[in-house]
Amino acid sequence: MNKTTQIALTKVPELTLGFWIIKILATTLGETGGDAVSMSMHLGYLISTIIFAAIFLLAVAAQIKAKQFQPILYWTTIIATTTVGTTLADFADRSLGIGYAGGSALLFSLLIASLAIWYKTLGSVSVASVSTPKVEVFYWVTIMFSQTLGTALGDWTADTARLGYGGGAIIFSALLAVVLAGYLWSNISKTLLFWAAFIITRPLGAVVGDFLDKPIADGGLALSRYGASATLLLVMIVCILIFPQRAADTTH
């Protein structure tokens, strides 16, 4: 096994049930954490986006520099993508006045463009191909766009479509079930199914996060954003410790 293969084996997490549970927790934390900074701290969406964007860039740089898969670093970077995704989507949807539908359309276009450029440049968008710094840049930029899109989709479903947080959670859970069925009982590209699941888990986390911290009058539980974020982070850390954190075998 050469050095390049070894690095590939130790930079990308194995896609297990534990991975998806932690991913949903991370996206929910991103919603409550992003709202805590932009709303509870009254910093606004733009300043909050700048803060989280800086954290995101630092985390990605550390992730790329790392010589092997480090679970805490990887999931810290995921949280960074989802928090910046929350405030960036809110800034585009609300501060710029694009609206949820317009924001979702714009972000979907950026996500597709990122995947298309990645594929055209390197010939694959599979997670199994993430083995060099260049691929990692594409990987993290695409993830950031998917997280931002997920926030806009979650808000659009709950607010514009008037389905509420519970209705949104049911819809996105059902979509995840469809993706799972496709994985188990169809020949649909596993890469396509991965990105579909990755995108869908974000609006699911967004509506669950909103359900936790939004006012009761709006259909939420009105929990403290700080308390909800701290609890989600604690549960996430426990899950990281409980579930096996192995690097994916990118040689297959």
PDB file of C-alpha atoms in Angstrom:
ATOM      1  CA  MET A   1       0.000   0.000   0.000  1.00  0.00           C
ATOM      2  CA  ASN A   2       1.564   3.304  -1.051  1.00  0.00           C
ATOM      3  CA  LYS A   3       1.508   6.559   0.845  1.00  0.00           C
ATOM      4  CA  THR A   4      -1.252   8.125  -1.269  1.00  0.00           C
ATOM      5  CA  THR A   5      -3.580   5.189  -0.611  1.00  0.00           C
ATOM      6  CA  GLN A   6      -2.851   5.365   3.099  1.00  0.00           C
ATOM      7  CA  ILE A   7      -3.778   9.052   3.202  1.00  0.00           C
ATOM      8  CA  ALA A   8      -6.966   8.302   1.296  1.00  0.00           C
ATOM      9  CA  LEU A   9      -7.877   5.635   3.804  1.00  0.00           C
ATOM     10  CA  THR A  10      -7.408   7.998   6.716  1.00  0.00           C
ATOM     11  CA  LYS A  11      -9.100  11.221   5.574  1.00  0.00           C
ATOM     12  CA  VAL A  12     -12.708  10.193   4.797  1.00  0.00           C
ATOM     13  CA  PRO A  13     -15.076   8.665   7.377  1.00  0.00           C
ATOM     14  CA  GLU A  14     -16.821   5.379   6.739  1.00  0.00           C
ATOM     15  CA  LEU A  15     -20.479   5.845   5.784  1.00  0.00           C
ATOM     16  CA  THR A  16     -22.264   3.947   8.523  1.00  0.00           C
ATOM     17  CA  LEU A  17     -25.519   4.414  10.429  1.00  0.00           C
ATOM     18  CA  GLY A  18     -23.483   6.204  13.073  1.00  0.00           C
ATOM     19  CA  PHE A  19     -22.222   8.650  10.456  1.00  0.00           C
ATOM     20  CA  TRP A  20     -25.754   9.657   9.475  1.00  0.00           C
ATOM     21  CA  ILE A  21     -26.939   9.977  13.074  1.00  0.00           C
ATOM     22  CA  ILE A  22     -24.030  12.282  13.879  1.00  0.00           C
ATOM     23  CA  LYS A  23     -24.604  14.192  10.635  1.00  0.00           C
ATOM     24  CA  ILE A  24     -28.235  14.935  11.564  1.00  0.00           C
ATOM     25  CA  LEU A  25     -27.154  16.032  15.049  1.00  0.00           C
ATOM     26  CA  ALA A  26     -24.519  18.289  13.487  1.00  0.00           C
ATOM     27  CA  THR A  27     -27.013  19.900  11.114  1.00  0.00           C
ATOM     28  CA  THR A  28     -29.470  20.486  13.944  1.00  0.00           C
ATOM     29  CA  LEU A  29     -26.670  22.007  16.018  1.00  0.00           C
ATOM     30  CA  GLY A  30     -25.756  24.193  13.056  1.00  0.00           C
ATOM     31  CA  GLU A  31     -29.275  25.624  13.036  1.00  0.00           C
ATOM     32  CA  THR A  32     -29.500  26.342  16.765  1.00  0.00           C
ATOM     33  CA  GLY A  33     -25.874  27.497  16.944  1.00  0.00           C
ATOM     34  CA  GLY A  34     -26.191  29.782  13.938  1.00  0.00           C
ATOM     35  CA  ASP A  35     -29.410  31.279  15.326  1.00  0.00           C
ATOM     36  CA  ALA A  36     -27.780  31.729  18.746  1.00  0.00           C
ATOM     37  CA  VAL A  37     -25.057  33.923  17.286  1.00  0.00           C
ATOM     38  CA  SER A  38     -27.115  35.816  14.705  1.00  0.00           C
ATOM     39  CA  MET A  39     -30.305  36.246  16.757  1.00  0.00           C
ATOM     40  CA  SER A  40     -29.691  35.693  20.466  1.00  0.00           C
ATOM     41  CA  MET A  41     -26.391  37.615  20.397  1.00  0.00           C
ATOM     42  CA  HIS A  42     -27.976  40.162  18.040  1.00  0.00           C
ATOM     43  CA  LEU A  43     -24.980  40.131  15.691  1.00  0.00           C
ATOM     44  CA  GLY A  44     -27.116  39.852  12.572  1.00  0.00           C
ATOM     45  CA  TYR A  45     -26.765  37.495   9.640  1.00  0.00           C
ATOM     46  CA  LEU A  46     -23.890  39.270   7.861  1.00  0.00           C
ATOM     47  CA  ILE A  47     -21.537  39.547  10.844  1.00  0.00           C
ATOM     48  CA  SER A  48     -22.401  36.010  11.925  1.00  0.00           C
ATOM     49  CA  THR A  49     -21.700  34.712   8.421  1.00  0.00           C
ATOM     50  CA  ILE A  50     -18.298  36.419   8.406  1.00  0.00           C
ATOM     51  CA  ILE A  51     -17.454  34.862  11.786  1.00  0.00           C
ATOM     52  CA  PHE A  52     -18.555  31.363  10.794  1.00  0.00           C
ATOM     53  CA  ALA A  53     -16.927  31.668   7.352  1.00  0.00           C
ATOM     54  CA  ALA A  54     -13.601  32.385   9.052  1.00  0.00           C
ATOM     55  CA  ILE A  55     -14.068  29.347  11.309  1.00  0.00           C
ATOM     56  CA  PHE A  56     -15.022  27.259   8.268  1.00  0.00           C
ATOM     57  CA  LEU A  57     -11.887  28.268   6.355  1.00  0.00           C
ATOM     58  CA  LEU A  58      -9.651  27.548   9.346  1.00  0.00           C
ATOM     59  CA  ALA A  59     -11.297  24.168   9.914  1.00  0.00           C
ATOM     60  CA  VAL A  60     -10.985  23.177   6.246  1.00  0.00           C
ATOM     61  CA  ALA A  61      -7.341  24.229   6.215  1.00  0.00           C
ATOM     62  CA  ALA A  62      -6.681  22.082   9.300  1.00  0.00           C
ATOM     63  CA  GLN A  63      -8.624  19.176   7.801  1.00  0.00           C
ATOM     64  CA  ILE A  64      -6.632  19.310   4.568  1.00  0.00           C
ATOM     65  CA  LYS A  65      -3.328  19.652   6.427  1.00  0.00           C
ATOM     66  CA  ALA A  66      -4.073  16.643   8.650  1.00  0.00           C
ATOM     67  CA  LYS A  67      -2.174  13.512   7.638  1.00  0.00           C
ATOM     68  CA  GLN A  68      -4.848  11.087   8.773  1.00  0.00           C
ATOM     69  CA  PHE A  69      -8.545  10.912   9.548  1.00  0.00           C
ATOM     70  CA  GLN A  70      -9.265  12.672  12.833  1.00  0.00           C
ATOM     71  CA  PRO A  71     -12.916  12.295  13.908  1.00  0.00           C
ATOM     72  CA  ILE A  72     -13.088  15.396  16.115  1.00  0.00           C
ATOM     73  CA  LEU A  73     -11.500  17.568  13.436  1.00  0.00           C
ATOM     74  CA  TYR A  74     -13.725  16.138  10.711  1.00  0.00           C
ATOM     75  CA  TRP A  75     -16.949  16.704  12.642  1.00  0.00           C
ATOM     76  CA  THR A  76     -15.810  20.151  13.761  1.00  0.00           C
ATOM     77  CA  THR A  77     -15.466  21.025  10.084  1.00  0.00           C
ATOM     78  CA  ILE A  78     -18.937  19.613   9.380  1.00  0.00           C
ATOM     79  CA  ILE A  79     -20.371  21.787  12.164  1.00  0.00           C
ATOM     80  CA  ALA A  80     -18.544  24.776  10.675  1.00  0.00           C
ATOM     81  CA  THR A  81     -20.164  24.136   7.281  1.00  0.00           C
ATOM     82  CA  THR A  82     -23.620  23.870   8.765  1.00  0.00           C
ATOM     83  CA  THR A  83     -23.365  26.985  10.970  1.00  0.00           C
ATOM     84  CA  VAL A  84     -22.067  29.147   8.133  1.00  0.00           C
ATOM     85  CA  GLY A  85     -24.722  27.539   5.948  1.00  0.00           C
ATOM     86  CA  THR A  86     -27.429  28.609   8.414  1.00  0.00           C
ATOM     87  CA  THR A  87     -26.421  32.264   8.646  1.00  0.00           C
ATOM     88  CA  LEU A  88     -25.515  32.550   4.941  1.00  0.00           C
ATOM     89  CA  ALA A  89     -28.886  31.167   3.861  1.00  0.00           C
ATOM     90  CA  ASP A  90     -30.709  33.445   6.306  1.00  0.00           C
ATOM     91  CA  PHE A  91     -28.707  36.428   5.021  1.00  0.00           C
ATOM     92  CA  ALA A  92     -29.576  35.622   1.398  1.00  0.00           C
ATOM     93  CA  ASP A  93     -33.224  34.796   2.106  1.00  0.00           C
ATOM     94  CA  ARG A  94     -34.035  37.582   4.544  1.00  0.00           C
ATOM     95  CA  SER A  95     -31.467  40.389   4.471  1.00  0.00           C
ATOM     96  CA  LEU A  96     -31.059  40.407   0.679  1.00  0.00           C
ATOM     97  CA  GLY A  97     -34.785  39.804   0.184  1.00  0.00           C
ATOM     98  CA  ILE A  98     -34.321  36.913  -2.241  1.00  0.00           C
ATOM     99  CA  GLY A  99     -36.867  34.833  -0.376  1.00  0.00           C
ATOM    100  CA  TYR A 100     -36.782  31.142   0.457  1.00  0.00           C
ATOM    101  CA  ALA A 101     -37.701  29.977  -3.039  1.00  0.00           C
ATOM    102  CA  GLY A 102     -35.189  32.311  -4.706  1.00  0.00           C
ATOM    103  CA  GLY A 103     -32.492  31.426  -2.202  1.00  0.00           C
ATOM    104  CA  SER A 104     -33.100  27.709  -2.655  1.00  0.00           C
ATOM    105  CA  ALA A 105     -32.939  28.027  -6.452  1.00  0.00           C
ATOM    106  CA  LEU A 106     -29.709  30.042  -6.299  1.00  0.00           C
ATOM    107  CA  LEU A 107     -28.044  27.662  -3.852  1.00  0.00           C
ATOM    108  CA  PHE A 108     -29.174  24.603  -5.795  1.00  0.00           C
ATOM    109  CA  SER A 109     -27.554  26.099  -8.897  1.00  0.00           C
ATOM    110  CA  LEU A 110     -24.317  26.718  -6.991  1.00  0.00           C
ATOM    111  CA  LEU A 111     -24.354  23.162  -5.643  1.00  0.00           C
ATOM    112  CA  ILE A 112     -24.879  21.647  -9.094  1.00  0.00           C
ATOM    113  CA  ALA A 113     -22.166  23.915 -10.523  1.00  0.00           C
ATOM    114  CA  SER A 114     -19.746  22.798  -7.797  1.00  0.00           C
ATOM    115  CA  LEU A 115     -20.433  19.123  -8.501  1.00  0.00           C
ATOM    116  CA  ALA A 116     -20.180  19.672 -12.260  1.00  0.00           C
ATOM    117  CA  ILE A 117     -16.845  21.492 -12.025  1.00  0.00           C
ATOM    118  CA  TRP A 118     -15.561  18.847  -9.607  1.00  0.00           C
ATOM    119  CA  TYR A 119     -16.563  16.064 -11.983  1.00  0.00           C
ATOM    120  CA  LYS A 120     -15.210  17.827 -15.076  1.00  0.00           C
ATOM    121  CA  THR A 121     -11.908  18.563 -13.348  1.00  0.00           C
ATOM    122  CA  LEU A 122     -11.263  15.218 -11.669  1.00  0.00           C
ATOM    123  CA  GLY A 123     -13.640  12.736 -13.303  1.00  0.00           C
ATOM    124  CA  SER A 124     -15.510  11.728 -10.153  1.00  0.00           C
ATOM    125  CA  VAL A 125     -17.542  13.233  -7.314  1.00  0.00           C
ATOM    126  CA  SER A 126     -17.429  10.081  -5.227  1.00  0.00           C
ATOM    127  CA  VAL A 127     -16.423  10.400  -1.591  1.00  0.00           C
ATOM    128  CA  ALA A 128     -14.096   7.494  -2.306  1.00  0.00           C
ATOM    129  CA  SER A 129     -12.039   9.822  -4.500  1.00  0.00           C
ATOM    130  CA  VAL A 130     -11.262  12.269  -1.685  1.00  0.00           C
ATOM    131  CA  SER A 131      -7.570  11.557  -1.308  1.00  0.00           C
ATOM    132  CA  THR A 132      -5.720  14.753  -2.240  1.00  0.00           C
ATOM    133  CA  PRO A 133      -5.909  18.403  -1.110  1.00  0.00           C
ATOM    134  CA  LYS A 134      -7.426  19.423  -4.458  1.00  0.00           C
ATOM    135  CA  VAL A 135     -10.257  16.913  -4.109  1.00  0.00           C
ATOM    136  CA  GLU A 136     -10.783  17.913  -0.481  1.00  0.00           C
ATOM    137  CA  VAL A 137     -11.306  21.534  -1.507  1.00  0.00           C
ATOM    138  CA  PHE A 138     -14.045  20.455  -3.915  1.00  0.00           C
ATOM    139  CA  TYR A 139     -15.484  18.163  -1.232  1.00  0.00           C
ATOM    140  CA  TRP A 140     -15.749  20.855   1.435  1.00  0.00           C
ATOM    141  CA  VAL A 141     -17.000  23.602  -0.904  1.00  0.00           C
ATOM    142  CA  THR A 142     -19.707  21.240  -2.177  1.00  0.00           C
ATOM    143  CA  ILE A 143     -20.653  20.290   1.378  1.00  0.00           C
ATOM    144  CA  MET A 144     -20.878  23.942   2.373  1.00  0.00           C
ATOM    145  CA  PHE A 145     -23.227  24.666  -0.546  1.00  0.00           C
ATOM    146  CA  SER A 146     -25.328  21.603   0.337  1.00  0.00           C
ATOM    147  CA  GLN A 147     -25.605  22.737   3.959  1.00  0.00           C
ATOM    148  CA  THR A 148     -26.635  26.246   2.918  1.00  0.00           C
ATOM    149  CA  LEU A 149     -29.181  24.895   0.442  1.00  0.00           C
ATOM    150  CA  GLY A 150     -30.578  22.627   3.147  1.00  0.00           C
ATOM    151  CA  THR A 151     -31.216  25.591   5.441  1.00  0.00           C
ATOM    152  CA  ALA A 152     -33.117  27.446   2.727  1.00  0.00           C
ATOM    153  CA  LEU A 153     -35.133  24.339   1.842  1.00  0.00           C
ATOM    154  CA  GLY A 154     -36.027  23.735   5.476  1.00  0.00           C
ATOM    155  CA  ASP A 155     -37.209  27.310   5.959  1.00  0.00           C
ATOM    156  CA  TRP A 156     -39.145  27.249   2.684  1.00  0.00           C
ATOM    157  CA  THR A 157     -40.922  24.026   3.654  1.00  0.00           C
ATOM    158  CA  ALA A 158     -41.799  25.131   7.177  1.00  0.00           C
ATOM    159  CA  ASP A 159     -42.724  28.752   6.432  1.00  0.00           C
ATOM    160  CA  THR A 160     -43.569  29.433   2.780  1.00  0.00           C
ATOM    161  CA  ALA A 161     -45.199  26.050   2.190  1.00  0.00           C
ATOM    162  CA  ARG A 162     -46.881  26.400   5.615  1.00  0.00           C
ATOM    163  CA  LEU A 163     -46.125  22.826   6.604  1.00  0.00           C
ATOM    164  CA  GLY A 164     -44.630  23.805   9.941  1.00  0.00           C
ATOM    165  CA  TYR A 165     -41.638  22.222  11.606  1.00  0.00           C
ATOM    166  CA  GLY A 166     -43.386  18.910  12.225  1.00  0.00           C
ATOM    167  CA  GLY A 167     -44.621  18.682   8.646  1.00  0.00           C
ATOM    168  CA  GLY A 168     -41.174  19.547   7.326  1.00  0.00           C
ATOM    169  CA  ALA A 169     -39.555  16.883   9.516  1.00  0.00           C
ATOM    170  CA  ILE A 170     -42.012  14.262   8.238  1.00  0.00           C
ATOM    171  CA  ILE A 171     -41.388  15.172   4.590  1.00  0.00           C
ATOM    172  CA  PHE A 172     -37.600  15.117   4.832  1.00  0.00           C
ATOM    173  CA  SER A 173     -37.643  11.920   6.891  1.00  0.00           C
ATOM    174  CA  ALA A 174     -39.796  10.337   4.196  1.00  0.00           C
ATOM    175  CA  LEU A 175     -37.366  11.494   1.509  1.00  0.00           C
ATOM    176  CA  LEU A 176     -34.500   9.949   3.458  1.00  0.00           C
ATOM    177  CA  ALA A 177     -36.476   6.690   3.610  1.00  0.00           C
ATOM    178  CA  VAL A 178     -36.820   6.819  -0.190  1.00  0.00           C
ATOM    179  CA  VAL A 179     -33.072   7.297  -0.553  1.00  0.00           C
ATOM    180  CA  LEU A 180     -32.458   4.390   1.818  1.00  0.00           C
ATOM    181  CA  ALA A 181     -34.806   2.199  -0.217  1.00  0.00           C
ATOM    182  CA  GLY A 182     -32.897   3.161  -3.325  1.00  0.00           C
ATOM    183  CA  TYR A 183     -29.653   2.197  -1.647  1.00  0.00           C
ATOM    184  CA  LEU A 184     -30.957  -1.188  -0.491  1.00  0.00           C
ATOM    185  CA  TRP A 185     -33.101  -2.267  -3.424  1.00  0.00           C
ATOM    186  CA  SER A 186     -31.993  -0.489  -6.584  1.00  0.00           C
ATOM    187  CA  ASN A 187     -29.006  -0.037  -8.845  1.00  0.00           C
ATOM    188  CA  ILE A 188     -29.039   3.747  -8.556  1.00  0.00           C
ATOM    189  CA  SER A 189     -25.559   5.245  -8.307  1.00  0.00           C
ATOM    190  CA  LYS A 190     -24.346   5.111  -4.713  1.00  0.00           C
ATOM    191  CA  THR A 191     -22.606   8.441  -5.254  1.00  0.00           C
ATOM    192  CA  LEU A 192     -25.882  10.066  -6.318  1.00  0.00           C
ATOM    193  CA  LEU A 193     -27.669   8.552  -3.322  1.00  0.00           C
ATOM    194  CA  PHE A 194     -24.932   9.779  -0.960  1.00  0.00           C
ATOM    195  CA  TRP A 195     -25.262  13.382  -2.091  1.00  0.00           C
ATOM    196  CA  ALA A 196     -29.053  13.152  -2.026  1.00  0.00           C
ATOM    197  CA  ALA A 197     -28.955  11.892   1.569  1.00  0.00           C
ATOM    198  CA  PHE A 198     -26.345  14.459   2.543  1.00  0.00           C
ATOM    199  CA  ILE A 199     -28.482  17.304   1.208  1.00  0.00           C
ATOM    200  CA  ILE A 200     -31.749  16.005   2.705  1.00  0.00           C
ATOM    201  CA  THR A 201     -30.323  15.586   6.210  1.00  0.00           C
ATOM    202  CA  ARG A 202     -29.620  19.323   6.305  1.00  0.00           C
ATOM    203  CA  PRO A 203     -33.212  20.615   5.965  1.00  0.00           C
ATOM    204  CA  LEU A 204     -34.254  17.854   8.364  1.00  0.00           C
ATOM    205  CA  GLY A 205     -31.795  19.236  10.911  1.00  0.00           C
ATOM    206  CA  ALA A 206     -32.931  22.780  10.114  1.00  0.00           C
ATOM    207  CA  VAL A 207     -36.613  22.148  10.855  1.00  0.00           C
ATOM    208  CA  VAL A 208     -35.786  20.130  13.984  1.00  0.00           C
ATOM    209  CA  GLY A 209     -33.480  22.913  15.173  1.00  0.00           C
ATOM    210  CA  ASP A 210     -36.162  25.529  14.522  1.00  0.00           C
ATOM    211  CA  PHE A 211     -38.712  23.363  16.329  1.00  0.00           C
ATOM    212  CA  LEU A 212     -36.452  23.346  19.382  1.00  0.00           C
ATOM    213  CA  ASP A 213     -35.762  27.077  19.639  1.00  0.00           C
ATOM    214  CA  LYS A 214     -38.547  28.962  17.877  1.00  0.00           C
ATOM    215  CA  PRO A 215     -41.396  30.570  19.914  1.00  0.00           C
ATOM    216  CA  ILE A 216     -44.348  28.431  20.935  1.00  0.00           C
ATOM    217  CA  ALA A 217     -46.652  30.757  18.994  1.00  0.00           C
ATOM    218  CA  ASP A 218     -44.727  29.818  15.842  1.00  0.00           C
ATOM    219  CA  GLY A 219     -44.925  26.087  16.527  1.00  0.00           C
ATOM    220  CA  GLY A 220     -41.636  25.678  18.363  1.00  0.00           C
ATOM    221  CA  LEU A 221     -40.679  24.677  21.897  1.00  0.00           C
ATOM    222  CA  ALA A 222     -39.038  28.018  22.733  1.00  0.00           C
ATOM    223  CA  LEU A 223     -35.987  26.341  24.242  1.00  0.00           C
ATOM    224  CA  SER A 224     -32.862  28.354  24.889  1.00  0.00           C
ATOM    225  CA  ARG A 225     -30.683  28.379  21.771  1.00  0.00           C
ATOM    226  CA  TYR A 226     -27.619  28.177  23.980  1.00  0.00           C
ATOM    227  CA  GLY A 227     -28.998  25.271  25.989  1.00  0.00           C
ATOM    228  CA  ALA A 228     -30.214  23.401  22.915  1.00  0.00           C
ATOM    229  CA  SER A 229     -26.855  23.896  21.169  1.00  0.00           C
ATOM    230  CA  ALA A 230     -24.896  22.728  24.219  1.00  0.00           C
ATOM    231  CA  THR A 231     -27.106  19.650  24.590  1.00  0.00           C
ATOM    232  CA  LEU A 232     -26.812  18.757  20.908  1.00  0.00           C
ATOM    233  CA  LEU A 233     -23.036  19.168  21.049  1.00  0.00           C
ATOM    234  CA  LEU A 234     -22.830  16.910  24.103  1.00  0.00           C
ATOM    235  CA  VAL A 235     -24.977  14.213  22.470  1.00  0.00           C
ATOM    236  CA  MET A 236     -22.912  14.506  19.315  1.00  0.00           C
ATOM    237  CA  ILE A 237     -19.657  14.023  21.236  1.00  0.00           C
ATOM    238  CA  VAL A 238     -21.107  10.972  22.991  1.00  0.00           C
ATOM    239  CA  CYS A 239     -22.130   9.511  19.630  1.00  0.00           C
ATOM    240  CA  ILE A 240     -18.656  10.128  18.201  1.00  0.00           C
ATOM    241  CA  LEU A 241     -17.217   8.207  21.142  1.00  0.00           C
ATOM    242  CA  ILE A 242     -19.781   5.397  20.966  1.00  0.00           C
ATOM    243  CA  PHE A 243     -19.993   4.782  17.240  1.00  0.00           C
ATOM    244  CA  PRO A 244     -16.870   3.384  15.552  1.00  0.00           C
ATOM    245  CA  GLN A 245     -15.027   6.196  13.769  1.00  0.00           C
ATOM    246  CA  ARG A 246     -13.169   4.428  11.008  1.00  0.00           C
ATOM    247  CA  ALA A 247     -11.754   5.879   7.827  1.00  0.00           C
ATOM    248  CA  ALA A 248     -13.514   4.837   4.662  1.00  0.00           C
ATOM    249  CA  ASP A 249     -11.775   2.364   2.390  1.00  0.00           C
ATOM    250  CA  THR A 250     -11.360   4.498  -0.709  1.00  0.00           C
ATOM    251  CA  THR A 251      -9.629   1.714  -2.620  1.00  0.00           C
ATOM    252  CA  HIS A 252     -12.985   0.101  -3.543  1.00  0.00           C
TER     253      HIS A 252
END
